[in-house]
């Protein structure tokens, strides 16, 4: 059914065009969450204020338009998709307020969970929920799904740590439970609703059998259905209402902000891994650990251990475990090291009588416990990585009573065998009896769907009926388990949920068919296809973990969305459909605005670098081979031409003045169809050509200085107070530390190949890379001398495809950290500095090193939150400046009191300087300024 014309007209008046999406590419891109369902919304609206939400809900109520809310879309059970109106959060939902020295925190729904914990870190506090997706999921989803996690259990979830809530009901009414005026107004306008909630509470508490069942269900980890415990835990209707919203998955209202009681984040921790010979003894140990001072106990069956045993970095002993082995990963935390050691001794004493097949003792060494947790965290992606193309990865989430955990595990294993899910694995939060099981499933034909249906029917009977457990412990009911809510809860509790739904959403417009559905087959409909697209991305499970680090997210497409659209294009082409219009739109949205820096791969559970796909597709369209060949062969002339262009631009600036040149440049760019670059005041002046004579009689240690082509071409901007070029500043610092700089022969003809690779010219890129490697070997006397590269992207380019082992290559951070600091006396400056950790620095593993050096050189260091990639991406800042502007849209506010910014990439510094309002320089400028030779 189409959306009513009157509704669309009113939405057009309310929401600007750039925040409304109804074209086929955008709606398909937003029609995906992390689940195995897909619905294509008719309209997507990005909201930036509560008032917009209120007005949209009022319009939707008037026209009976179904509405779904989405925060990050990492939900696993189909909660965040719609075939009607999808409301997504924009930038302005990122507010957070820490209260009472961290005892409470008030958060808007767009705050990423991990960001909330960063805000609380100075007080050694954190929010209670700790879902595995905490680096990507947002507070809105965490609360709406009552997400928990590995250490959270039931005591620290959103329901039990809720201190206050601001919410919007289906009719557009607003209630802030922490605002007396708001409460009074709501009581006046919605007194009848509050009385009905109070009456439902009294009736439920008076029904001893129902009340006992509710209390029993929430003794376990449980997110199946609505939060009926609100009716027995509270008698005040405002408390009932706010706690009903927790876990309601957007079916009862919109959560505009939430206040948490925070929990301690103890600084001292240790982890151990104990492998038991069988499931039974492993689960008996869980029962013992339930009364011990442990913060997490994760169970891994032999199948899950087998799924990761051949991954790089895994201990050799994992491969040698017996067929029936079952492991517990145990973590303990404490406020002091002495208390931690006391707890560890107590824990191990409690398990002294258990036979163990393998034991990795408690360790406080980050290298050890990170490796142990890597075993646990790699299990889910391991299944995704081996799945057959075209199938999806399904992760289910059940709870057994802990005393029946062993039998529950064995019965699940038997169901896997019965239905042929040979790849399925089990792991989970054992202290709560909460098990995740992961398997792969195709939905290409009725037989596959029938197999899934038969399996899920048996799982539901096993868990909910036979064991009295929960079909959803922490992932939310969604549409996945909606048909089984009555089976688990019984008819009276199920009808109570419907009474609540109809009371708060009488028109049924809020997220229909989620949590509660009258369609018993809803879990078998709208199943998401995952067709083959390209071997580089076919393992994508569309979880969205990649999205927070993508600079083009919300400008055009995120990595997840790029893959979704490319999959659809390939599937349409195989069906013989005309995809030219879709491909035309994808050119800009998918390819032109992708920075291709590969940060998405660092967040992806299966390691997908969507930038590799983008470069491959650019290479497919790279039809200027002759031009790339000429540029590669005549690279010195290319650099000369680039310097000439910069001199011409600076001459125009001198003639016209910077403001007028900016305006003229913008007009010329528009007239040229966006082909001419945009000039800005941060544009560099031309650097002088590098002229270096051979040193004579210098006995100091040699360093081969590889000056990147951008360093050789681009000098400081005209308005930058720091007018010494990067090469001269670096040479001065090396000289101060007692090194002599040696330059390769014919340096102006050398290039790492990155400019060619980013445009899809792989052959020319590799040729230039090899030329450079040969020149560096010659200059370094066969690798005898270290090689210093002054730009981190070039360093990464040389290293990522495997460098000649004779070469010792350093980026600025690593060289300063390992070679210079011990030779310099540092006196840190008082003025605060901002640090931008480039994508390449992150890939090189030097992010913390850069921040540590900055903190050694300045009293105050600011690392702006949420800026992972600047979006300049080589030359994208010139050719697609909107990408750079979008990626850095929050930068100026974050660094406004800093005197200077630091980076390790000259091109990144151009965009950073333009959008920050302060000048960004290479790290060497700060180090040189605050240092003198050590005596």
PDB file of C-alpha atoms in Angstrom, residues 535-800:
ATOM      1  CA  UNK A 535      34.416 -12.652  -3.790  1.00  0.00           C
ATOM      2  CA  UNK A 536      35.878  -9.614  -2.010  1.00  0.00           C
ATOM      3  CA  UNK A 537      32.598  -8.945  -0.186  1.00  0.00           C
ATOM      4  CA  UNK A 538      30.496 -12.110  -0.461  1.00  0.00           C
ATOM      5  CA  UNK A 539      31.190 -12.983   3.191  1.00  0.00           C
ATOM      6  CA  UNK A 540      29.492  -9.770   4.373  1.00  0.00           C
ATOM      7  CA  UNK A 541      26.719 -10.514   6.865  1.00  0.00           C
ATOM      8  CA  UNK A 542      25.416  -6.910   6.724  1.00  0.00           C
ATOM      9  CA  UNK A 543      25.853  -6.364  10.472  1.00  0.00           C
ATOM     10  CA  UNK A 544      26.788  -2.687  10.199  1.00  0.00           C
ATOM     11  CA  UNK A 545      29.784  -2.865  12.541  1.00  0.00           C
ATOM     12  CA  UNK A 546      31.738  -1.029   9.824  1.00  0.00           C
ATOM     13  CA  UNK A 547      29.535   2.046   9.719  1.00  0.00           C
ATOM     14  CA  UNK A 548      30.830   4.235  12.594  1.00  0.00           C
ATOM     15  CA  UNK A 549      34.271   4.610  10.973  1.00  0.00           C
ATOM     16  CA  UNK A 550      33.046   5.381   7.442  1.00  0.00           C
ATOM     17  CA  UNK A 551      33.456   9.045   6.410  1.00  0.00           C
ATOM     18  CA  UNK A 552      30.694   8.867   3.779  1.00  0.00           C
ATOM     19  CA  UNK A 553      28.027   7.411   6.058  1.00  0.00           C
ATOM     20  CA  UNK A 554      24.984   9.710   5.964  1.00  0.00           C
ATOM     21  CA  UNK A 555      26.474  11.650   3.039  1.00  0.00           C
ATOM     22  CA  UNK A 556      25.918   8.783   0.618  1.00  0.00           C
ATOM     23  CA  UNK A 557      26.423   5.107   1.461  1.00  0.00           C
ATOM     24  CA  UNK A 558      28.154   3.195   4.223  1.00  0.00           C
ATOM     25  CA  UNK A 559      30.258   0.071   3.515  1.00  0.00           C
ATOM     26  CA  UNK A 560      27.319  -2.163   4.442  1.00  0.00           C
ATOM     27  CA  UNK A 561      25.063  -0.243   2.071  1.00  0.00           C
ATOM     28  CA  UNK A 562      27.642  -0.294  -0.735  1.00  0.00           C
ATOM     29  CA  UNK A 563      27.667  -4.070  -0.550  1.00  0.00           C
ATOM     30  CA  UNK A 564      23.856  -4.269  -0.352  1.00  0.00           C
ATOM     31  CA  UNK A 565      23.465  -2.217  -3.533  1.00  0.00           C
ATOM     32  CA  UNK A 566      26.218  -4.014  -5.445  1.00  0.00           C
ATOM     33  CA  UNK A 567      24.649  -7.357  -4.536  1.00  0.00           C
ATOM     34  CA  UNK A 568      21.332  -6.125  -5.875  1.00  0.00           C
ATOM     35  CA  UNK A 569      22.874  -4.863  -9.110  1.00  0.00           C
ATOM     36  CA  UNK A 570      24.565  -8.207  -9.713  1.00  0.00           C
ATOM     37  CA  UNK A 571      21.381 -10.161  -8.958  1.00  0.00           C
ATOM     38  CA  UNK A 572      19.352  -7.945 -11.302  1.00  0.00           C
ATOM     39  CA  UNK A 573      21.882  -8.374 -14.078  1.00  0.00           C
ATOM     40  CA  UNK A 574      21.723 -12.148 -13.722  1.00  0.00           C
ATOM     41  CA  UNK A 575      17.951 -11.878 -14.120  1.00  0.00           C
ATOM     42  CA  UNK A 576      18.430  -9.876 -17.314  1.00  0.00           C
ATOM     43  CA  UNK A 577      17.163  -6.580 -15.877  1.00  0.00           C
ATOM     44  CA  UNK A 578      18.346  -3.163 -17.021  1.00  0.00           C
ATOM     45  CA  UNK A 579      20.553  -1.769 -14.233  1.00  0.00           C
ATOM     46  CA  UNK A 580      21.964   1.285 -16.003  1.00  0.00           C
ATOM     47  CA  UNK A 581      20.110   3.848 -13.890  1.00  0.00           C
ATOM     48  CA  UNK A 582      20.993   2.048 -10.665  1.00  0.00           C
ATOM     49  CA  UNK A 583      24.638   1.848 -11.725  1.00  0.00           C
ATOM     50  CA  UNK A 584      24.617   5.520 -12.679  1.00  0.00           C
ATOM     51  CA  UNK A 585      23.501   6.475  -9.172  1.00  0.00           C
ATOM     52  CA  UNK A 586      25.903   3.963  -7.654  1.00  0.00           C
ATOM     53  CA  UNK A 587      28.829   5.628  -9.444  1.00  0.00           C
ATOM     54  CA  UNK A 588      28.593   8.671  -7.198  1.00  0.00           C
ATOM     55  CA  UNK A 589      27.016   7.162  -4.093  1.00  0.00           C
ATOM     56  CA  UNK A 590      29.047   3.976  -4.059  1.00  0.00           C
ATOM     57  CA  UNK A 591      32.324   4.699  -5.830  1.00  0.00           C
ATOM     58  CA  UNK A 592      33.074   8.423  -6.111  1.00  0.00           C
ATOM     59  CA  UNK A 593      32.375   9.151  -2.440  1.00  0.00           C
ATOM     60  CA  UNK A 594      34.195   6.140  -1.003  1.00  0.00           C
ATOM     61  CA  UNK A 595      37.478   7.103   0.659  1.00  0.00           C
ATOM     62  CA  UNK A 596      38.641   3.477   0.206  1.00  0.00           C
ATOM     63  CA  UNK A 597      40.885   3.726   3.252  1.00  0.00           C
ATOM     64  CA  UNK A 598      39.922   0.297   4.582  1.00  0.00           C
ATOM     65  CA  UNK A 599      39.032   1.277   8.153  1.00  0.00           C
ATOM     66  CA  UNK A 600      35.844  -0.729   7.647  1.00  0.00           C
ATOM     67  CA  UNK A 601      37.964  -3.895   7.546  1.00  0.00           C
ATOM     68  CA  UNK A 602      39.201  -3.220  11.087  1.00  0.00           C
ATOM     69  CA  UNK A 603      35.629  -3.233  12.396  1.00  0.00           C
ATOM     70  CA  UNK A 604      34.259  -6.001  10.159  1.00  0.00           C
ATOM     71  CA  UNK A 605      33.805  -9.366  11.938  1.00  0.00           C
ATOM     72  CA  UNK A 606      34.957 -11.161   8.774  1.00  0.00           C
ATOM     73  CA  UNK A 607      37.635  -8.635   7.774  1.00  0.00           C
ATOM     74  CA  UNK A 608      36.026  -7.250   4.616  1.00  0.00           C
ATOM     75  CA  UNK A 609      37.669  -4.145   3.144  1.00  0.00           C
ATOM     76  CA  UNK A 610      34.911  -2.569   1.059  1.00  0.00           C
ATOM     77  CA  UNK A 611      37.541  -0.215  -0.357  1.00  0.00           C
ATOM     78  CA  UNK A 612      39.043  -3.216  -2.183  1.00  0.00           C
ATOM     79  CA  UNK A 613      35.754  -3.677  -4.037  1.00  0.00           C
ATOM     80  CA  UNK A 614      35.597   0.040  -4.837  1.00  0.00           C
ATOM     81  CA  UNK A 615      39.142   0.042  -6.211  1.00  0.00           C
ATOM     82  CA  UNK A 616      38.354  -3.042  -8.266  1.00  0.00           C
ATOM     83  CA  UNK A 617      35.285  -1.386  -9.768  1.00  0.00           C
ATOM     84  CA  UNK A 618      37.247   1.774 -10.435  1.00  0.00           C
ATOM     85  CA  UNK A 619      39.843  -0.367 -12.181  1.00  0.00           C
ATOM     86  CA  UNK A 620      37.123  -1.860 -14.347  1.00  0.00           C
ATOM     87  CA  UNK A 621      36.257   1.637 -15.522  1.00  0.00           C
ATOM     88  CA  UNK A 622      39.854   2.875 -15.705  1.00  0.00           C
ATOM     89  CA  UNK A 623      40.120   3.438 -19.456  1.00  0.00           C
ATOM     90  CA  UNK A 624      42.981   5.930 -19.517  1.00  0.00           C
ATOM     91  CA  UNK A 625      45.804   3.400 -19.499  1.00  0.00           C
ATOM     92  CA  UNK A 626      47.911   5.435 -21.904  1.00  0.00           C
ATOM     93  CA  UNK A 627      47.650   8.499 -19.666  1.00  0.00           C
ATOM     94  CA  UNK A 628      48.520   6.496 -16.546  1.00  0.00           C
ATOM     95  CA  UNK A 629      51.501   4.998 -18.374  1.00  0.00           C
ATOM     96  CA  UNK A 630      52.719   8.445 -19.423  1.00  0.00           C
ATOM     97  CA  UNK A 631      52.369   9.871 -15.933  1.00  0.00           C
ATOM     98  CA  UNK A 632      54.164   6.903 -14.399  1.00  0.00           C
ATOM     99  CA  UNK A 633      57.015   7.166 -16.882  1.00  0.00           C
ATOM    100  CA  UNK A 634      57.320  10.948 -16.630  1.00  0.00           C
ATOM    101  CA  UNK A 635      56.624  11.311 -12.949  1.00  0.00           C
ATOM    102  CA  UNK A 636      59.147  14.097 -12.372  1.00  0.00           C
ATOM    103  CA  UNK A 637      57.434  16.145 -15.084  1.00  0.00           C
ATOM    104  CA  UNK A 638      54.101  15.396 -13.422  1.00  0.00           C
ATOM    105  CA  UNK A 639      55.379  16.821 -10.140  1.00  0.00           C
ATOM    106  CA  UNK A 640      56.732  19.879 -11.935  1.00  0.00           C
ATOM    107  CA  UNK A 641      53.324  20.448 -13.487  1.00  0.00           C
ATOM    108  CA  UNK A 642      51.689  20.091 -10.074  1.00  0.00           C
ATOM    109  CA  UNK A 643      54.033  22.718  -8.609  1.00  0.00           C
ATOM    110  CA  UNK A 644      53.247  24.991 -11.538  1.00  0.00           C
ATOM    111  CA  UNK A 645      49.527  24.590 -10.912  1.00  0.00           C
ATOM    112  CA  UNK A 646      49.948  25.484  -7.242  1.00  0.00           C
ATOM    113  CA  UNK A 647      52.026  28.552  -8.184  1.00  0.00           C
ATOM    114  CA  UNK A 648      49.309  29.637 -10.601  1.00  0.00           C
ATOM    115  CA  UNK A 649      46.655  29.206  -7.936  1.00  0.00           C
ATOM    116  CA  UNK A 650      48.724  31.199  -5.454  1.00  0.00           C
ATOM    117  CA  UNK A 651      49.256  33.897  -8.084  1.00  0.00           C
ATOM    118  CA  UNK A 652      45.486  34.112  -8.538  1.00  0.00           C
ATOM    119  CA  UNK A 653      45.133  34.392  -4.775  1.00  0.00           C
ATOM    120  CA  UNK A 654      47.600  37.277  -4.687  1.00  0.00           C
ATOM    121  CA  UNK A 655      45.747  38.975  -7.516  1.00  0.00           C
ATOM    122  CA  UNK A 656      42.135  38.410  -6.444  1.00  0.00           C
ATOM    123  CA  UNK A 657      42.458  37.882  -2.706  1.00  0.00           C
ATOM    124  CA  UNK A 658      41.517  34.699  -0.898  1.00  0.00           C
ATOM    125  CA  UNK A 659      37.760  35.391  -0.416  1.00  0.00           C
ATOM    126  CA  UNK A 660      37.170  36.247  -4.076  1.00  0.00           C
ATOM    127  CA  UNK A 661      39.285  33.328  -5.311  1.00  0.00           C
ATOM    128  CA  UNK A 662      37.254  30.963  -3.125  1.00  0.00           C
ATOM    129  CA  UNK A 663      34.035  32.271  -4.709  1.00  0.00           C
ATOM    130  CA  UNK A 664      35.419  32.153  -8.250  1.00  0.00           C
ATOM    131  CA  UNK A 665      36.794  28.661  -7.734  1.00  0.00           C
ATOM    132  CA  UNK A 666      33.418  27.452  -6.478  1.00  0.00           C
ATOM    133  CA  UNK A 667      31.691  28.907  -9.544  1.00  0.00           C
ATOM    134  CA  UNK A 668      34.192  27.365 -11.942  1.00  0.00           C
ATOM    135  CA  UNK A 669      33.755  23.998 -10.218  1.00  0.00           C
ATOM    136  CA  UNK A 670      29.992  24.200 -10.689  1.00  0.00           C
ATOM    137  CA  UNK A 671      30.280  25.222 -14.366  1.00  0.00           C
ATOM    138  CA  UNK A 672      32.754  22.389 -15.020  1.00  0.00           C
ATOM    139  CA  UNK A 673      30.327  19.776 -13.712  1.00  0.00           C
ATOM    140  CA  UNK A 674      32.360  19.307 -10.526  1.00  0.00           C
ATOM    141  CA  UNK A 675      35.475  18.397 -12.506  1.00  0.00           C
ATOM    142  CA  UNK A 676      37.656  21.333 -11.418  1.00  0.00           C
ATOM    143  CA  UNK A 677      39.012  21.224  -7.850  1.00  0.00           C
ATOM    144  CA  UNK A 678      37.822  23.613  -5.164  1.00  0.00           C
ATOM    145  CA  UNK A 679      40.386  26.174  -3.923  1.00  0.00           C
ATOM    146  CA  UNK A 680      40.432  27.022  -0.237  1.00  0.00           C
ATOM    147  CA  UNK A 681      42.622  29.067   2.083  1.00  0.00           C
ATOM    148  CA  UNK A 682      44.208  25.810   3.284  1.00  0.00           C
ATOM    149  CA  UNK A 683      45.487  25.061  -0.225  1.00  0.00           C
ATOM    150  CA  UNK A 684      49.282  24.608  -0.090  1.00  0.00           C
ATOM    151  CA  UNK A 685      51.776  26.764  -1.874  1.00  0.00           C
ATOM    152  CA  UNK A 686      54.246  25.078  -4.174  1.00  0.00           C
ATOM    153  CA  UNK A 687      57.297  23.571  -2.520  1.00  0.00           C
ATOM    154  CA  UNK A 688      60.720  24.214  -3.975  1.00  0.00           C
ATOM    155  CA  UNK A 689      62.221  21.258  -5.878  1.00  0.00           C
ATOM    156  CA  UNK A 690      64.419  19.112  -3.682  1.00  0.00           C
ATOM    157  CA  UNK A 691      68.133  19.770  -4.256  1.00  0.00           C
ATOM    158  CA  UNK A 692      70.402  17.753  -2.014  1.00  0.00           C
ATOM    159  CA  UNK A 693      74.097  17.392  -2.372  1.00  0.00           C
ATOM    160  CA  UNK A 694      75.935  14.263  -1.260  1.00  0.00           C
ATOM    161  CA  UNK A 695      77.264  14.649   2.307  1.00  0.00           C
ATOM    162  CA  UNK A 696      81.025  14.598   2.675  1.00  0.00           C
ATOM    163  CA  UNK A 697      82.855  13.275   5.697  1.00  0.00           C
ATOM    164  CA  UNK A 698      79.730  12.979   7.850  1.00  0.00           C
ATOM    165  CA  UNK A 699      80.179  10.176  10.386  1.00  0.00           C
ATOM    166  CA  UNK A 700      76.746  10.450  11.980  1.00  0.00           C
ATOM    167  CA  UNK A 701      74.277   7.555  11.651  1.00  0.00           C
ATOM    168  CA  UNK A 702      72.589   7.545   8.252  1.00  0.00           C
ATOM    169  CA  UNK A 703      68.845   7.671   7.654  1.00  0.00           C
ATOM    170  CA  UNK A 704      67.443   7.331   4.168  1.00  0.00           C
ATOM    171  CA  UNK A 705      64.804  10.038   3.926  1.00  0.00           C
ATOM    172  CA  UNK A 706      61.935   9.120   1.619  1.00  0.00           C
ATOM    173  CA  UNK A 707      60.074  12.370   1.046  1.00  0.00           C
ATOM    174  CA  UNK A 708      56.614  11.575  -0.285  1.00  0.00           C
ATOM    175  CA  UNK A 709      55.606  13.185  -3.563  1.00  0.00           C
ATOM    176  CA  UNK A 710      53.086  15.387  -1.740  1.00  0.00           C
ATOM    177  CA  UNK A 711      55.883  16.621   0.556  1.00  0.00           C
ATOM    178  CA  UNK A 712      57.991  17.412  -2.487  1.00  0.00           C
ATOM    179  CA  UNK A 713      55.171  19.348  -4.165  1.00  0.00           C
ATOM    180  CA  UNK A 714      53.142  20.933  -1.371  1.00  0.00           C
ATOM    181  CA  UNK A 715      54.514  23.593   0.928  1.00  0.00           C
ATOM    182  CA  UNK A 716      52.670  25.384   3.731  1.00  0.00           C
ATOM    183  CA  UNK A 717      49.463  27.295   3.064  1.00  0.00           C
ATOM    184  CA  UNK A 718      49.883  31.057   2.529  1.00  0.00           C
ATOM    185  CA  UNK A 719      48.226  31.992   5.842  1.00  0.00           C
ATOM    186  CA  UNK A 720      49.954  29.354   7.971  1.00  0.00           C
ATOM    187  CA  UNK A 721      52.290  30.989  10.524  1.00  0.00           C
ATOM    188  CA  UNK A 722      54.566  27.973  10.147  1.00  0.00           C
ATOM    189  CA  UNK A 723      56.234  28.550   6.784  1.00  0.00           C
ATOM    190  CA  UNK A 724      59.052  26.002   6.939  1.00  0.00           C
ATOM    191  CA  UNK A 725      58.304  23.134   4.514  1.00  0.00           C
ATOM    192  CA  UNK A 726      57.937  19.626   5.917  1.00  0.00           C
ATOM    193  CA  UNK A 727      61.151  18.346   4.335  1.00  0.00           C
ATOM    194  CA  UNK A 728      63.236  21.144   5.872  1.00  0.00           C
ATOM    195  CA  UNK A 729      61.583  20.707   9.266  1.00  0.00           C
ATOM    196  CA  UNK A 730      62.203  16.956   9.197  1.00  0.00           C
ATOM    197  CA  UNK A 731      65.850  17.395   8.217  1.00  0.00           C
ATOM    198  CA  UNK A 732      66.295  19.884  11.071  1.00  0.00           C
ATOM    199  CA  UNK A 733      64.826  17.431  13.571  1.00  0.00           C
ATOM    200  CA  UNK A 734      66.982  14.569  12.289  1.00  0.00           C
ATOM    201  CA  UNK A 735      70.024  16.808  12.509  1.00  0.00           C
ATOM    202  CA  UNK A 736      69.113  17.800  16.079  1.00  0.00           C
ATOM    203  CA  UNK A 737      68.915  14.117  17.042  1.00  0.00           C
ATOM    204  CA  UNK A 738      72.301  13.382  15.508  1.00  0.00           C
ATOM    205  CA  UNK A 739      71.300  11.729  12.207  1.00  0.00           C
ATOM    206  CA  UNK A 740      72.327  12.563   8.680  1.00  0.00           C
ATOM    207  CA  UNK A 741      69.612  12.407   6.026  1.00  0.00           C
ATOM    208  CA  UNK A 742      70.392  10.531   2.817  1.00  0.00           C
ATOM    209  CA  UNK A 743      68.054  10.935  -0.166  1.00  0.00           C
ATOM    210  CA  UNK A 744      67.531   8.341  -2.895  1.00  0.00           C
ATOM    211  CA  UNK A 745      68.809   9.103  -6.381  1.00  0.00           C
ATOM    212  CA  UNK A 746      66.342  10.596  -8.884  1.00  0.00           C
ATOM    213  CA  UNK A 747      63.905  11.174  -6.069  1.00  0.00           C
ATOM    214  CA  UNK A 748      61.471  13.289  -8.083  1.00  0.00           C
ATOM    215  CA  UNK A 749      60.733  10.309 -10.321  1.00  0.00           C
ATOM    216  CA  UNK A 750      59.882   8.059  -7.349  1.00  0.00           C
ATOM    217  CA  UNK A 751      56.383   7.229  -6.089  1.00  0.00           C
ATOM    218  CA  UNK A 752      54.916   4.492  -3.911  1.00  0.00           C
ATOM    219  CA  UNK A 753      52.132   4.007  -6.481  1.00  0.00           C
ATOM    220  CA  UNK A 754      49.251   5.056  -4.245  1.00  0.00           C
ATOM    221  CA  UNK A 755      47.871   7.721  -6.652  1.00  0.00           C
ATOM    222  CA  UNK A 756      47.624   5.083  -9.383  1.00  0.00           C
ATOM    223  CA  UNK A 757      46.200   2.352  -7.136  1.00  0.00           C
ATOM    224  CA  UNK A 758      43.433   4.602  -5.804  1.00  0.00           C
ATOM    225  CA  UNK A 759      42.267   5.316  -9.367  1.00  0.00           C
ATOM    226  CA  UNK A 760      42.214   1.660 -10.350  1.00  0.00           C
ATOM    227  CA  UNK A 761      45.498   1.513 -12.275  1.00  0.00           C
ATOM    228  CA  UNK A 762      47.024  -1.441 -10.477  1.00  0.00           C
ATOM    229  CA  UNK A 763      49.719  -2.221 -13.058  1.00  0.00           C
ATOM    230  CA  UNK A 764      51.196   1.278 -13.014  1.00  0.00           C
ATOM    231  CA  UNK A 765      50.897   1.381  -9.224  1.00  0.00           C
ATOM    232  CA  UNK A 766      52.940  -1.787  -8.820  1.00  0.00           C
ATOM    233  CA  UNK A 767      55.545  -0.595 -11.308  1.00  0.00           C
ATOM    234  CA  UNK A 768      56.126   2.635  -9.377  1.00  0.00           C
ATOM    235  CA  UNK A 769      56.166   0.757  -6.099  1.00  0.00           C
ATOM    236  CA  UNK A 770      58.874  -1.602  -7.320  1.00  0.00           C
ATOM    237  CA  UNK A 771      60.939   1.281  -8.724  1.00  0.00           C
ATOM    238  CA  UNK A 772      60.834   2.914  -5.311  1.00  0.00           C
ATOM    239  CA  UNK A 773      61.777  -0.272  -3.466  1.00  0.00           C
ATOM    240  CA  UNK A 774      64.819  -0.700  -5.748  1.00  0.00           C
ATOM    241  CA  UNK A 775      65.874   2.923  -5.156  1.00  0.00           C
ATOM    242  CA  UNK A 776      65.526   2.536  -1.390  1.00  0.00           C
ATOM    243  CA  UNK A 777      67.606  -0.632  -1.378  1.00  0.00           C
ATOM    244  CA  UNK A 778      70.336   1.222  -3.233  1.00  0.00           C
ATOM    245  CA  UNK A 779      70.192   4.298  -0.999  1.00  0.00           C
ATOM    246  CA  UNK A 780      70.129   2.235   2.219  1.00  0.00           C
ATOM    247  CA  UNK A 781      73.131   0.154   1.128  1.00  0.00           C
ATOM    248  CA  UNK A 782      71.074  -2.992   0.782  1.00  0.00           C
ATOM    249  CA  UNK A 783      68.997  -2.312   3.891  1.00  0.00           C
ATOM    250  CA  UNK A 784      71.869  -1.373   6.191  1.00  0.00           C
ATOM    251  CA  UNK A 785      70.345   2.059   6.934  1.00  0.00           C
ATOM    252  CA  UNK A 786      66.805   2.668   8.200  1.00  0.00           C
ATOM    253  CA  UNK A 787      64.356   4.345   5.820  1.00  0.00           C
ATOM    254  CA  UNK A 788      62.224   7.199   7.124  1.00  0.00           C
ATOM    255  CA  UNK A 789      59.050   7.982   5.146  1.00  0.00           C
ATOM    256  CA  UNK A 790      57.540  11.329   6.102  1.00  0.00           C
ATOM    257  CA  UNK A 791      53.950  10.422   5.217  1.00  0.00           C
ATOM    258  CA  UNK A 792      52.112   7.486   6.755  1.00  0.00           C
ATOM    259  CA  UNK A 793      49.913   6.613   3.703  1.00  0.00           C
ATOM    260  CA  UNK A 794      53.026   6.017   1.607  1.00  0.00           C
ATOM    261  CA  UNK A 795      54.541   3.886   4.366  1.00  0.00           C
ATOM    262  CA  UNK A 796      51.429   1.758   4.475  1.00  0.00           C
ATOM    263  CA  UNK A 797      51.337   1.417   0.708  1.00  0.00           C
ATOM    264  CA  UNK A 798      54.886   0.056   0.696  1.00  0.00           C
ATOM    265  CA  UNK A 799      54.258  -2.336   3.566  1.00  0.00           C
ATOM    266  CA  UNK A 800      50.822  -3.736   2.826  1.00  0.00           C
TER     267      UNK A 800
END
